[in-house]
Amino acid sequence: MFAITVDDITLTPDDIDYAQAEDEDDNVVSDFVNAEWYRIFLTDIGFDKHSTWEVVASREELDSSSLEYLLEVIQST
């Protein structure tokens, strides 16, 4: 099963509701590849497991597989 780890929180597909890409000023952007930040919103299942509704990761924190998965999440919403 695929998982993304951010700040010692391991997120599985069931945990993630949607994600958005943001620039350095925290504005939502459509340019996923060049975004500075990724805000990952969690489902009820994710909240129950991690006690938070969102996780924010910088571009440097995510590897290419994680970025590819988040892009799929963004495109599906």
Short mmCIF file of C-alpha atoms in Angstrom, two decimals:
data_model
loop_
_atom_site.label_atom_id
_atom_site.label_comp_id
_atom_site.label_asym_id
_atom_site.label_seq_id
_atom_site.Cartn_x
_atom_site.Cartn_y
_atom_site.Cartn_z
CA MET A 1 0.00 0.00 0.00
CA PHE A 2 1.27 3.45 -0.89
CA ALA A 3 2.08 5.84 1.97
CA ILE A 4 3.45 9.37 2.36
CA THR A 5 5.37 10.32 5.49
CA VAL A 6 5.35 13.98 6.53
CA ASP A 7 6.53 15.20 9.94
CA ASP A 8 6.54 11.62 11.26
CA ILE A 9 2.91 11.16 10.15
CA THR A 10 2.43 8.30 7.70
CA LEU A 11 -0.54 8.89 5.42
CA THR A 12 -2.18 6.13 3.41
CA PRO A 13 -4.69 6.68 0.58
CA ASP A 14 -7.61 6.21 3.02
CA ASP A 15 -6.28 9.10 5.12
CA ILE A 16 -6.16 11.69 2.33
CA ASP A 17 -9.27 13.58 1.25
CA TYR A 18 -7.58 16.04 -1.12
CA ALA A 19 -4.47 18.14 -1.50
CA GLN A 20 -3.71 21.60 -2.82
CA ALA A 21 -0.52 23.19 -4.08
CA GLU A 22 0.49 26.59 -2.69
CA ASP A 23 3.11 29.21 -3.47
CA GLU A 24 5.53 30.82 -1.01
CA ASP A 25 2.76 33.21 0.14
CA ASP A 26 0.31 30.35 0.86
CA ASN A 27 -1.82 31.15 -2.19
CA VAL A 28 -3.40 28.17 -3.95
CA VAL A 29 -1.74 27.60 -7.33
CA SER A 30 -2.45 25.33 -10.27
CA ASP A 31 1.26 24.83 -11.03
CA PHE A 32 1.71 21.69 -8.98
CA VAL A 33 5.30 21.01 -10.04
CA ASN A 34 6.63 24.42 -9.00
CA ALA A 35 4.61 24.82 -5.80
CA GLU A 36 6.47 25.54 -2.58
CA TRP A 37 3.97 23.87 -0.25
CA TYR A 38 1.43 21.08 -0.38
CA ARG A 39 -1.51 21.20 2.01
CA ILE A 40 -2.93 17.71 2.50
CA PHE A 41 -6.44 17.53 3.93
CA LEU A 42 -7.42 14.37 5.75
CA THR A 43 -10.57 12.28 5.76
CA ASP A 44 -12.41 11.34 8.94
CA ILE A 45 -10.35 8.14 8.98
CA GLY A 46 -7.15 10.18 8.73
CA PHE A 47 -8.30 12.50 11.52
CA ASP A 48 -9.13 9.55 13.77
CA LYS A 49 -5.65 8.09 13.23
CA HIS A 50 -3.62 11.32 13.40
CA SER A 51 -5.78 13.83 15.37
CA THR A 52 -5.35 16.55 12.76
CA TRP A 53 -7.35 17.67 9.72
CA GLU A 54 -4.40 18.73 7.58
CA VAL A 55 -0.69 18.23 7.07
CA VAL A 56 1.54 20.73 5.27
CA ALA A 57 4.69 19.61 3.48
CA SER A 58 7.32 21.59 1.61
CA ARG A 59 8.43 20.51 -1.84
CA GLU A 60 11.77 19.38 -0.36
CA GLU A 61 10.04 17.03 2.11
CA LEU A 62 8.35 14.94 -0.58
CA ASP A 63 10.04 12.54 -2.97
CA SER A 64 8.97 12.19 -6.61
CA SER A 65 6.64 9.26 -5.90
CA SER A 66 4.84 11.24 -3.20
CA LEU A 67 4.49 14.26 -5.50
CA GLU A 68 3.12 12.05 -8.26
CA TYR A 69 0.54 10.55 -5.90
CA LEU A 70 -0.54 13.98 -4.63
CA LEU A 71 -0.93 15.18 -8.21
CA GLU A 72 -3.31 12.27 -8.82
CA VAL A 73 -5.27 13.30 -5.71
CA ILE A 74 -5.50 16.93 -6.87
CA GLN A 75 -6.62 15.95 -10.36
CA SER A 76 -9.35 13.67 -9.04
CA THR A 77 -11.09 16.47 -7.10
#
